[in-house]
XYZ file of N, CA and C in Angstrom:
786
model
N -14.063 -13.174 3.807
C -14.266 -13.200 5.250
C -13.518 -14.393 5.848
N -12.763 -14.164 6.904
C -12.020 -15.243 7.544
C -12.970 -16.148 8.321
N -12.552 -17.406 8.437
C -13.427 -18.418 9.026
C -12.810 -19.043 10.269
N -13.624 -19.216 11.300
C -13.235 -19.923 12.520
C -14.071 -21.196 12.589
N -13.394 -22.342 12.706
C -14.085 -23.622 12.798
C -13.976 -24.155 14.225
N -15.133 -24.420 14.844
C -15.198 -24.945 16.211
C -15.520 -26.427 16.147
N -14.679 -27.253 16.792
C -14.882 -28.700 16.757
C -14.974 -29.231 18.185
N -16.154 -29.750 18.532
C -16.359 -30.307 19.879
C -17.540 -31.251 19.819
N -17.396 -32.422 20.441
C -18.490 -33.407 20.398
C -19.560 -33.136 21.446
N -19.352 -32.146 22.306
C -20.350 -31.782 23.299
C -21.179 -30.598 22.764
N -22.456 -30.812 22.430
C -23.282 -29.759 21.816
C -23.315 -28.469 22.636
N -23.430 -28.585 23.951
C -23.541 -27.383 24.791
C -22.268 -26.536 24.695
N -21.106 -27.196 24.768
C -19.837 -26.465 24.671
C -19.677 -25.865 23.277
N -19.986 -26.652 22.271
C -19.835 -26.211 20.883
C -20.671 -24.967 20.602
N -21.922 -24.994 21.008
C -22.795 -23.855 20.759
C -22.446 -22.666 21.654
N -21.958 -22.961 22.875
C -21.549 -21.870 23.754
C -20.366 -21.099 23.175
N -19.396 -21.817 22.625
C -18.240 -21.159 21.990
C -18.705 -20.366 20.774
N -19.591 -20.974 19.996
C -20.083 -20.297 18.795
C -20.774 -18.975 19.148
N -21.671 -19.006 20.113
C -22.400 -17.791 20.496
C -21.455 -16.716 21.023
N -20.475 -17.142 21.819
C -19.508 -16.183 22.369
C -18.713 -15.506 21.247
N -18.255 -16.307 20.287
C -17.443 -15.752 19.205
C -18.281 -14.951 18.211
N -19.533 -15.342 18.005
C -20.412 -14.549 17.129
C -20.676 -13.190 17.754
N -20.887 -13.167 19.056
C -21.119 -11.904 19.758
C -19.879 -11.020 19.705
N -18.717 -11.634 19.884
C -17.453 -10.884 19.864
C -17.124 -10.367 18.467
N -17.346 -11.198 17.459
C -16.894 -10.842 16.106
C -17.786 -9.827 15.407
N -19.050 -9.745 15.824
C -19.989 -8.784 15.203
C -20.003 -8.906 13.683
N -19.960 -10.130 13.196
C -20.034 -10.355 11.759
C -18.714 -10.264 11.023
N -17.617 -9.988 11.724
C -16.314 -9.871 11.048
C -15.796 -11.223 10.581
N -16.209 -12.305 11.274
C -15.729 -13.636 10.952
C -16.897 -14.583 10.702
N -16.655 -15.541 9.856
C -17.615 -16.614 9.617
C -17.340 -17.692 10.665
N -18.341 -18.069 11.432
C -18.179 -19.061 12.502
C -18.863 -20.353 12.091
N -18.101 -21.450 11.973
C -18.639 -22.750 11.603
C -18.385 -23.747 12.719
N -19.172 -24.834 12.745
C -18.994 -25.853 13.782
C -18.972 -27.251 13.176
N -18.317 -28.153 13.907
C -18.329 -29.574 13.550
C -18.423 -30.354 14.851
N -19.146 -31.477 14.816
C -19.380 -32.237 16.045
C -18.348 -33.335 16.276
N -17.381 -33.462 15.371
C -16.341 -34.473 15.532
C -15.141 -34.150 14.657
N -14.016 -34.805 14.938
C -12.839 -34.629 14.102
C -13.077 -35.123 12.689
N -13.827 -36.195 12.560
C -14.150 -36.744 11.234
C -14.960 -35.741 10.424
N -15.973 -35.146 11.061
C -16.800 -34.139 10.376
C -15.965 -32.919 9.999
N -15.046 -32.535 10.879
C -14.182 -31.381 10.607
C -13.290 -31.641 9.394
N -12.700 -32.838 9.331
C -11.840 -33.181 8.188
C -12.635 -33.191 6.886
N -13.851 -33.702 6.944
C -14.706 -33.719 5.754
C -15.026 -32.293 5.310
N -15.345 -31.432 6.280
C -15.663 -30.035 5.970
C -14.450 -29.320 5.363
N -13.284 -29.604 5.905
C -12.065 -28.922 5.460
C -11.587 -29.386 4.081
N -12.122 -30.480 3.585
C -11.783 -30.915 2.230
C -12.355 -29.969 1.182
N -13.406 -29.252 1.569
C -14.088 -28.369 0.611
C -14.111 -26.908 1.066
N -13.579 -26.628 2.244
C -13.606 -25.271 2.788
C -12.272 -24.945 3.457
N -12.012 -23.673 3.627
C -10.799 -23.226 4.315
C -11.168 -22.622 5.660
N -10.305 -22.856 6.646
C -10.469 -22.240 7.963
C -9.183 -21.508 8.310
N -9.312 -20.336 8.894
C -8.151 -19.574 9.345
C -7.776 -19.949 10.775
N -8.794 -20.291 11.565
C -8.577 -20.687 12.956
C -9.414 -21.912 13.279
N -8.778 -22.866 13.947
C -9.475 -24.056 14.425
C -9.487 -24.034 15.946
N -10.685 -24.143 16.531
C -10.838 -24.279 17.987
C -11.356 -25.685 18.221
N -10.541 -26.553 18.808
C -10.936 -27.953 18.917
C -10.739 -28.535 20.307
N -11.685 -29.407 20.683
C -11.547 -30.186 21.914
C -10.481 -31.256 21.669
N -9.841 -31.714 22.730
C -8.826 -32.758 22.594
C -9.464 -34.140 22.539
N -10.334 -34.429 23.492
C -10.902 -35.766 23.591
C -12.201 -35.866 22.809
N -12.140 -36.577 21.669
C -13.324 -36.820 20.841
C -13.228 -38.227 20.276
N -14.363 -38.863 19.976
C -14.340 -40.210 19.399
C -13.678 -40.221 18.014
N -13.102 -41.331 17.660
C -12.499 -41.584 16.337
C -11.267 -40.725 16.074
N -11.452 -39.441 15.864
C -10.315 -38.542 15.601
C -10.280 -37.480 16.691
N -9.298 -37.571 17.586
C -9.172 -36.592 18.658
C -8.583 -35.285 18.156
N -8.583 -34.287 19.031
C -8.129 -32.962 18.638
C -6.691 -32.910 18.169
N -5.787 -33.577 18.874
C -4.375 -33.532 18.488
C -4.115 -34.305 17.201
N -4.839 -35.405 17.012
C -4.721 -36.139 15.750
C -5.230 -35.275 14.598
N -6.298 -34.546 14.857
C -6.839 -33.627 13.855
C -5.804 -32.573 13.489
N -5.141 -32.002 14.495
C -4.114 -30.979 14.249
C -2.954 -31.554 13.432
N -2.543 -32.779 13.761
C -1.453 -33.423 13.007
C -1.820 -33.582 11.539
N -3.046 -33.979 11.272
C -3.498 -34.146 9.887
C -3.532 -32.803 9.163
N -3.962 -31.761 9.873
C -4.064 -30.442 9.252
C -2.695 -29.842 8.968
N -1.702 -30.191 9.779
C -0.360 -29.644 9.566
C 0.253 -30.100 8.246
N -0.317 -31.146 7.651
C 0.159 -31.617 6.352
C -0.431 -30.799 5.201
N -1.398 -29.943 5.515
C -2.019 -29.098 4.488
C -1.072 -27.987 4.060
N -1.294 -27.482 2.860
C -0.456 -26.383 2.359
C -0.627 -25.128 3.207
N -1.865 -24.863 3.633
C -2.144 -23.674 4.442
C -2.985 -24.067 5.663
N -2.377 -24.703 6.649
C -3.145 -25.129 7.825
C -3.609 -23.940 8.650
N -4.749 -24.070 9.319
C -5.211 -22.976 10.191
C -4.373 -22.923 11.461
N -4.385 -21.794 12.128
C -3.808 -21.732 13.462
C -4.802 -22.419 14.397
N -4.317 -22.889 15.559
C -5.154 -23.768 16.381
C -5.175 -23.347 17.847
N -6.373 -23.422 18.424
C -6.566 -23.314 19.866
C -7.147 -24.647 20.323
N -6.553 -25.247 21.342
C -7.035 -26.519 21.871
C -7.747 -26.280 23.196
N -8.868 -26.971 23.397
C -9.584 -26.899 24.674
C -9.663 -28.305 25.273
N -9.645 -28.386 26.577
C -9.642 -29.688 27.234
C -10.313 -29.603 28.599
N -10.962 -30.687 28.966
C -11.577 -30.748 30.291
C -10.625 -31.294 31.331
N -9.399 -31.595 30.915
C -8.437 -32.206 31.832
C -7.070 -31.524 31.719
N -6.515 -31.054 32.814
C -5.198 -30.375 32.788
C -4.059 -31.391 32.720
N -3.973 -32.114 31.585
C -2.972 -33.169 31.450
C -1.717 -32.642 30.772
N -0.594 -32.808 31.440
C 0.667 -32.249 30.953
C 1.051 -32.811 29.590
N 0.897 -34.127 29.401
C 1.301 -34.746 28.131
C 0.531 -34.159 26.950
N -0.773 -33.910 27.161
C -1.581 -33.302 26.111
C -1.080 -31.889 25.796
N -0.847 -31.130 26.854
C -0.400 -29.747 26.669
C 0.955 -29.706 25.968
N 1.856 -30.603 26.367
C 3.183 -30.642 25.764
C 3.094 -30.990 24.275
N 2.284 -31.991 23.947
C 2.122 -32.382 22.537
C 1.482 -31.256 21.733
N 0.522 -30.559 22.335
C -0.135 -29.438 21.652
C 0.877 -28.362 21.292
N 1.764 -28.047 22.221
C 2.787 -27.032 21.963
C 3.735 -27.484 20.859
N 4.091 -28.764 20.864
C 4.978 -29.298 19.835
C 4.349 -29.193 18.450
N 3.023 -29.263 18.398
C 2.309 -29.180 17.125
C 2.049 -27.735 16.698
N 2.507 -26.784 17.495
C 2.359 -25.380 17.124
C 1.044 -24.752 17.522
N 0.325 -25.392 18.457
C -0.953 -24.843 18.923
C -0.716 -23.496 19.621
N -1.565 -22.521 19.324
C -1.405 -21.170 19.859
C -1.750 -21.092 21.341
N -2.879 -21.697 21.737
C -3.331 -21.633 23.137
C -3.933 -22.967 23.557
N -3.836 -23.240 24.849
C -4.393 -24.463 25.443
C -5.302 -24.004 26.579
N -6.626 -24.133 26.379
C -7.593 -23.631 27.353
C -8.302 -24.776 28.050
N -8.563 -24.590 29.327
C -9.226 -25.616 30.123
C -10.708 -25.302 30.310
N -11.520 -26.352 30.278
C -12.943 -26.230 30.584
C -13.130 -26.244 32.108
N -14.162 -25.576 32.630
C -15.120 -24.727 31.899
C -14.432 -23.478 31.365
N -14.783 -23.106 30.147
C -14.105 -22.003 29.475
C -14.520 -20.650 30.032
N -13.516 -19.837 30.311
C -13.748 -18.443 30.681
C -13.937 -17.666 29.371
N -15.061 -16.991 29.233
C -15.367 -16.315 27.965
C -14.319 -15.270 27.603
N -13.855 -14.507 28.587
C -12.857 -13.479 28.325
C -11.549 -14.103 27.850
N -11.126 -15.184 28.509
C -9.886 -15.853 28.110
C -10.012 -16.467 26.713
N -11.205 -16.973 26.399
C -11.446 -17.518 25.065
C -11.290 -16.435 24.006
N -11.931 -15.302 24.231
C -11.854 -14.201 23.273
C -10.414 -13.701 23.134
N -9.706 -13.580 24.241
C -8.310 -13.135 24.195
C -7.452 -14.111 23.406
N -7.708 -15.410 23.606
C -6.954 -16.434 22.877
C -7.242 -16.356 21.377
N -8.500 -16.123 21.026
C -8.880 -16.018 19.611
C -8.253 -14.775 18.982
N -8.263 -13.667 19.688
C -7.645 -12.446 19.163
C -6.156 -12.666 18.913
N -5.482 -13.313 19.864
C -4.062 -13.621 19.709
C -3.832 -14.543 18.516
N -4.683 -15.552 18.389
C -4.540 -16.513 17.294
C -4.735 -15.846 15.934
N -5.704 -14.942 15.824
C -5.950 -14.275 14.541
C -4.809 -13.331 14.176
N -4.196 -12.709 15.189
C -3.008 -11.879 14.929
C -1.864 -12.743 14.424
N -1.717 -13.926 15.047
C -0.672 -14.852 14.623
C -0.922 -15.344 13.204
N -2.180 -15.611 12.882
C -2.528 -16.081 11.539
C -2.194 -15.026 10.497
N -2.467 -13.767 10.808
C -2.145 -12.683 9.886
C -0.640 -12.540 9.719
N 0.107 -12.703 10.803
C 1.560 -12.623 10.734
C 2.127 -13.747 9.864
N 1.593 -14.943 10.019
C 2.041 -16.063 9.198
C 1.732 -15.827 7.726
N 0.571 -15.245 7.448
C 0.219 -14.914 6.060
C 1.174 -13.876 5.487
N 1.522 -12.896 6.326
C 2.442 -11.855 5.859
C 3.814 -12.458 5.544
N 4.277 -13.346 6.419
C 5.571 -13.999 6.193
C 5.533 -14.832 4.918
N 4.424 -15.544 4.719
C 4.291 -16.376 3.522
C 4.312 -15.520 2.263
N 3.627 -14.369 2.322
C 3.630 -13.484 1.154
C 5.033 -12.952 0.879
N 5.772 -12.630 1.946
C 7.128 -12.116 1.778
C 8.065 -13.186 1.216
N 7.890 -14.432 1.682
C 8.750 -15.511 1.197
C 8.576 -15.721 -0.305
N 7.367 -15.482 -0.800
C 7.119 -15.632 -2.231
C 7.899 -14.616 -3.057
N 8.256 -13.507 -2.424
C 8.976 -12.465 -3.144
C 10.427 -12.832 -3.404
N 10.994 -13.692 -2.563
C 12.429 -13.910 -2.619
C 12.834 -14.838 -3.763
N 13.856 -14.431 -4.481
C 14.492 -15.234 -5.513
C 15.411 -16.227 -4.801
N 15.161 -17.547 -4.912
C 15.977 -18.530 -4.190
C 17.473 -18.410 -4.470
N 17.832 -18.182 -5.730
C 19.254 -18.062 -6.076
C 19.868 -16.838 -5.421
N 19.112 -15.749 -5.435
C 19.616 -14.512 -4.847
C 19.711 -14.648 -3.331
N 18.717 -15.285 -2.732
C 18.721 -15.477 -1.287
C 19.907 -16.334 -0.860
N 20.179 -17.378 -1.636
C 21.331 -18.246 -1.350
C 22.625 -17.458 -1.410
N 22.725 -16.577 -2.382
C 23.921 -15.744 -2.529
C 24.084 -14.800 -1.348
N 22.992 -14.127 -0.976
C 23.066 -13.151 0.107
C 23.322 -13.800 1.455
N 22.861 -15.027 1.635
C 23.081 -15.722 2.903
C 24.552 -16.075 3.115
N 25.335 -16.036 2.040
C 26.750 -16.350 2.149
C 27.606 -15.103 2.349
N 26.962 -13.995 2.635
C 27.654 -12.703 2.703
C 28.883 -12.721 3.608
N 28.805 -13.389 4.742
C 29.906 -13.349 5.701
C 31.159 -14.046 5.194
N 31.016 -14.918 4.196
C 32.179 -15.629 3.673
C 32.852 -14.857 2.537
N 32.246 -13.756 2.118
C 32.803 -12.989 1.011
C 33.992 -12.151 1.448
N 34.871 -11.905 0.473
C 35.954 -10.980 0.731
C 35.422 -9.565 0.830
N 36.231 -8.685 1.357
C 35.823 -7.292 1.559
C 35.380 -6.655 0.253
N 36.085 -6.941 -0.829
C 35.769 -6.302 -2.113
C 34.401 -6.717 -2.644
N 34.080 -8.003 -2.532
C 32.770 -8.462 -3.009
C 31.658 -7.918 -2.114
N 31.877 -7.907 -0.809
C 30.871 -7.329 0.091
C 30.614 -5.871 -0.264
N 31.676 -5.140 -0.549
C 31.518 -3.728 -0.910
C 30.784 -3.593 -2.236
N 31.059 -4.506 -3.166
C 30.373 -4.489 -4.456
C 28.873 -4.717 -4.289
N 28.497 -5.669 -3.424
C 27.084 -5.935 -3.171
C 26.385 -4.724 -2.567
N 27.059 -4.069 -1.641
C 26.482 -2.859 -1.030
C 26.343 -1.749 -2.062
N 27.331 -1.618 -2.939
C 27.292 -0.579 -3.968
C 26.114 -0.809 -4.913
N 25.927 -2.066 -5.335
C 24.820 -2.386 -6.231
C 23.492 -2.045 -5.575
N 23.300 -2.445 -4.327
C 22.052 -2.171 -3.620
C 21.768 -0.678 -3.511
N 22.817 0.106 -3.317
C 22.652 1.548 -3.141
C 22.421 2.281 -4.457
N 22.685 1.620 -5.586
C 22.590 2.292 -6.884
C 21.712 1.524 -7.871
N 20.726 0.769 -7.368
C 19.887 -0.039 -8.250
C 19.147 0.786 -9.294
N 18.784 2.006 -8.962
C 18.008 2.835 -9.891
C 18.885 3.506 -10.945
N 20.204 3.321 -10.829
C 21.145 3.966 -11.741
C 21.677 2.970 -12.769
N 22.433 3.474 -13.728
C 23.021 2.629 -14.756
C 24.316 2.014 -14.234
N 24.180 0.921 -13.517
C 25.321 0.242 -12.902
C 25.926 -0.741 -13.896
N 27.247 -0.769 -13.985
C 27.937 -1.723 -14.848
C 29.067 -2.380 -14.083
N 29.507 -3.510 -14.580
C 30.632 -4.210 -13.952
C 31.851 -3.303 -13.894
N 32.128 -2.613 -15.000
C 33.310 -1.743 -15.034
C 33.189 -0.602 -14.018
N 31.989 -0.042 -13.878
C 31.808 1.061 -12.934
C 32.061 0.596 -11.506
N 31.597 -0.607 -11.182
C 31.814 -1.141 -9.832
C 33.291 -1.455 -9.626
N 33.924 -2.049 -10.640
C 35.359 -2.348 -10.547
C 36.161 -1.072 -10.340
N 35.803 -0.013 -11.066
C 36.494 1.277 -10.904
C 36.293 1.812 -9.498
N 35.067 1.656 -8.971
C 34.766 2.109 -7.613
C 35.653 1.391 -6.594
N 35.965 0.126 -6.884
C 36.780 -0.688 -5.982
C 38.266 -0.608 -6.311
N 38.599 0.181 -7.362
C 39.995 0.310 -7.818
C 40.560 -1.055 -8.198
N 39.755 -1.804 -8.963
C 40.164 -3.136 -9.400
C 40.111 -3.242 -10.908
N 40.880 -4.166 -11.458
C 40.798 -4.507 -12.866
C 39.449 -5.179 -13.118
N 38.738 -4.761 -14.162
C 37.385 -5.264 -14.406
C 37.357 -6.771 -14.639
N 38.316 -7.288 -15.388
C 38.348 -8.730 -15.666
C 38.581 -9.528 -14.390
N 39.507 -9.053 -13.563
C 39.800 -9.740 -12.306
C 38.577 -9.690 -11.379
N 37.938 -8.526 -11.332
C 36.752 -8.386 -10.484
C 35.650 -9.331 -10.942
N 35.473 -9.476 -12.255
C 34.445 -10.354 -12.804
C 34.660 -11.797 -12.348
N 35.899 -12.265 -12.427
C 36.226 -13.635 -12.023
C 36.035 -13.800 -10.514
N 36.494 -12.822 -9.737
C 36.381 -12.874 -8.276
C 34.917 -12.918 -7.842
N 34.088 -12.091 -8.461
C 32.671 -12.027 -8.111
C 31.996 -13.368 -8.373
N 32.260 -13.968 -9.532
C 31.643 -15.257 -9.888
C 32.128 -16.358 -8.948
N 33.395 -16.361 -8.616
C 33.955 -17.384 -7.725
C 33.286 -17.355 -6.346
N 33.045 -16.157 -5.836
C 32.545 -16.035 -4.468
C 31.026 -16.100 -4.363
N 30.308 -15.617 -5.356
C 28.842 -15.597 -5.265
C 28.167 -16.727 -6.024
N 28.865 -17.300 -7.009
C 28.252 -18.326 -7.834
C 27.429 -17.754 -8.976
N 27.338 -16.432 -9.058
C 26.604 -15.749 -10.130
C 27.532 -14.790 -10.854
N 27.302 -14.609 -12.144
C 28.037 -13.548 -12.831
C 27.525 -12.214 -12.316
N 28.319 -11.170 -12.490
C 27.886 -9.856 -12.019
C 26.590 -9.452 -12.712
N 26.494 -9.708 -14.005
C 25.301 -9.332 -14.763
C 24.067 -10.068 -14.255
N 24.211 -11.383 -13.955
C 23.079 -12.156 -13.455
C 22.661 -11.658 -12.073
N 23.628 -11.377 -11.217
C 23.297 -10.872 -9.885
C 22.552 -9.545 -9.990
N 23.047 -8.647 -10.824
C 22.422 -7.334 -10.973
C 20.980 -7.474 -11.463
N 20.769 -8.336 -12.454
C 19.411 -8.530 -12.985
C 18.488 -9.103 -11.921
N 18.961 -10.107 -11.202
C 18.137 -10.736 -10.173
C 17.859 -9.769 -9.025
N 18.849 -8.969 -8.683
C 18.642 -8.002 -7.588
C 17.641 -6.940 -8.014
N 17.680 -6.520 -9.258
C 16.723 -5.530 -9.747
C 15.312 -6.109 -9.797
N 15.202 -7.349 -10.264
C 13.893 -7.992 -10.321
C 13.347 -8.224 -8.911
N 14.240 -8.572 -7.972
C 13.824 -8.734 -6.579
C 13.202 -7.448 -6.042
N 13.873 -6.351 -6.284
C 13.352 -5.057 -5.834
C 12.050 -4.729 -6.554
N 11.967 -5.065 -7.821
C 10.745 -4.807 -8.587
C 9.573 -5.606 -8.017
N 9.812 -6.844 -7.616
C 8.750 -7.678 -7.028
C 8.210 -7.046 -5.754
N 9.097 -6.508 -4.946
C 8.667 -5.847 -3.710
C 7.790 -4.643 -4.028
N 8.180 -3.878 -5.044
C 7.394 -2.691 -5.433
C 6.058 -3.092 -6.058
N 6.053 -4.169 -6.821
C 4.815 -4.632 -7.451
C 3.772 -5.032 -6.418
N 4.224 -5.676 -5.344
C 3.303 -6.171 -4.324
C 2.918 -5.102 -3.310
N 3.859 -4.229 -2.990
C 3.648 -3.289 -1.886
C 3.300 -1.865 -2.282
N 3.321 -1.558 -3.580
C 2.986 -0.205 -4.029
C 2.021 -0.282 -5.211
N 1.547 0.865 -5.639
C 0.683 0.933 -6.810
C 1.377 1.687 -7.951
N 2.698 1.716 -7.921
C 3.438 2.316 -9.028
C 3.132 1.565 -10.319
N 3.143 2.276 -11.432
C 2.937 1.633 -12.725
C 4.166 0.804 -13.081
N 4.030 -0.078 -14.067
C 5.150 -0.910 -14.515
C 6.293 -0.027 -15.008
N 5.963 1.035 -15.718
C 6.997 1.937 -16.228
C 7.738 2.634 -15.088
N 7.001 3.054 -14.069
C 7.636 3.704 -12.911
C 8.556 2.742 -12.169
N 8.115 1.512 -12.028
C 8.939 0.515 -11.347
C 10.184 0.207 -12.170
N 10.004 0.086 -13.474
C 11.156 -0.160 -14.350
C 12.221 0.911 -14.139
N 11.789 2.157 -14.064
C 12.733 3.273 -13.872
C 13.391 3.188 -12.493
N 12.620 2.842 -11.476
C 13.154 2.790 -10.110
C 14.174 1.679 -9.911
N 14.120 0.650 -10.752
C 15.092 -0.443 -10.611
C 16.148 -0.426 -11.715
N 16.273 0.721 -12.389
C 17.425 0.917 -13.265
C 17.272 0.567 -14.722
N 16.036 0.386 -15.203
C 15.834 0.075 -16.616
C 15.332 1.319 -17.354
N 15.914 1.581 -18.503
C 15.565 2.790 -19.258
C 14.227 2.649 -19.974
N 13.839 1.418 -20.286
C 12.546 1.212 -20.947
C 11.767 0.120 -20.232
N 10.448 0.294 -20.179
C 9.586 -0.706 -19.557
C 9.615 -2.008 -20.354
N 9.757 -1.897 -21.659
C 9.763 -3.083 -22.521
C 10.915 -4.013 -22.162
N 12.106 -3.450 -21.977
C 13.261 -4.282 -21.638
C 13.120 -4.842 -20.218
N 12.582 -4.026 -19.318
C 12.338 -4.480 -17.947
C 11.418 -5.693 -17.939
N 10.336 -5.630 -18.716
C 9.383 -6.741 -18.787
C 10.073 -7.996 -19.325
N 10.929 -7.817 -20.309
C 11.658 -8.948 -20.901
C 12.548 -9.624 -19.858
N 13.315 -8.826 -19.103
C 14.208 -9.378 -18.080
C 13.390 -10.039 -16.972
N 12.337 -9.365 -16.555
C 11.481 -9.896 -15.480
C 10.910 -11.253 -15.876
N 10.402 -11.334 -17.098
C 9.798 -12.582 -17.566
C 10.836 -13.703 -17.678
N 12.064 -13.358 -18.055
C 13.109 -14.376 -18.197
C 13.477 -15.004 -16.853
N 13.286 -14.250 -15.760
C 13.633 -14.754 -14.422
C 12.432 -15.366 -13.720
N 11.266 -14.728 -13.833
C 10.079 -15.173 -13.094
C 9.093 -15.990 -13.921
N 9.298 -16.036 -15.239
C 8.427 -16.803 -16.154
C 7.014 -16.220 -16.274
N 6.796 -15.035 -15.721
C 5.536 -14.303 -15.890
C 5.874 -12.828 -16.080
N 4.932 -12.059 -16.575
C 5.156 -10.629 -16.728
C 5.011 -9.931 -15.378
N 5.529 -8.708 -15.241
C 5.332 -7.974 -13.976
C 3.860 -7.819 -13.609
N 3.015 -7.550 -14.612
C 1.589 -7.387 -14.352
C 0.952 -8.667 -13.831
N 1.317 -9.792 -14.429
C 0.791 -11.077 -13.975
C 1.280 -11.396 -12.559
N 2.541 -11.068 -12.296
C 3.093 -11.318 -10.955
C 2.344 -10.501 -9.913
N 2.109 -9.227 -10.227
C 1.381 -8.365 -9.288
C -0.008 -8.920 -9.014
N -0.706 -9.323 -10.042
C -2.074 -9.800 -9.891
C -2.138 -11.074 -9.056
N -1.185 -11.969 -9.245
C -1.214 -13.255 -8.542
C -0.750 -13.151 -7.100
N -0.125 -12.023 -6.728
C 0.397 -11.884 -5.375
C -0.277 -10.793 -4.558
N -1.396 -10.286 -5.043
C -2.130 -9.303 -4.280
C -2.703 -9.955 -3.038
N -2.696 -9.224 -1.926
C -3.317 -9.694 -0.697
C -4.823 -9.630 -0.881
N -5.535 -10.771 -0.780
C -6.997 -10.758 -0.981
C -7.720 -9.782 -0.072
N -7.176 -9.520 1.111
C -7.849 -8.606 2.041
C -7.747 -7.158 1.595
N -6.852 -6.893 0.631
C -6.673 -5.527 0.181
C -7.377 -5.276 -1.149
N -8.133 -6.256 -1.640
C -8.805 -6.102 -2.909
C -10.303 -6.335 -2.742
N -11.082 -5.837 -3.697
C -12.521 -6.064 -3.719
C -12.810 -7.049 -4.827
N -13.378 -8.179 -4.468
C -13.644 -9.231 -5.451
C -14.921 -8.934 -6.211
């Protein structure tokens, strides 16, 4: 269950926000409160929050200081800031810190709920992006980002490989497709991409396999076939050599918790 943490040193405001969000969420979210930035930081040392709703002006640790500290976390919550004063400098700093919404007191309940809905959508989008980033092979991504600097022949080779990943692709077959000498093509490919053709092909196949492992329920053998390996055993060997884990272990460690039953 996702958690919303409300931080405000004014008891009436804190409880009013809590009641409003509990009524809106109908049990979909866990709603927690803290009476100060210090209490919030202490709570967050042992708990995770998906959304932080915090007042700006509080003793000891103010709302923006709290947000700055949280931004150093590996997985900081998305943030909504509330304030009793329409101060431009506060609003500007909040935006610089990536705050989703800046709401003024007295809080309009409808605007609060709308801001929370927007923030939770943003939090889910950030989680999705983070999950996708985990899929990417850094070496392969670096190679693909240089696509515009490649010669026409190498660009065509990359497109050919992508279109035929499930088939038995070889350096010679690609060279023949490009009407090039295989040895010359091998040297040209390495010079421009920084990877041998064989290494690129393996990494591209494993990249595609990672996407299938996370986004589908195909078996390991089915995925091996879809990315061009004749046997699951050899596929597992190649996968492990690049990712340092087996395909099954990779799938298990990258499942979206919201899509599984614990």
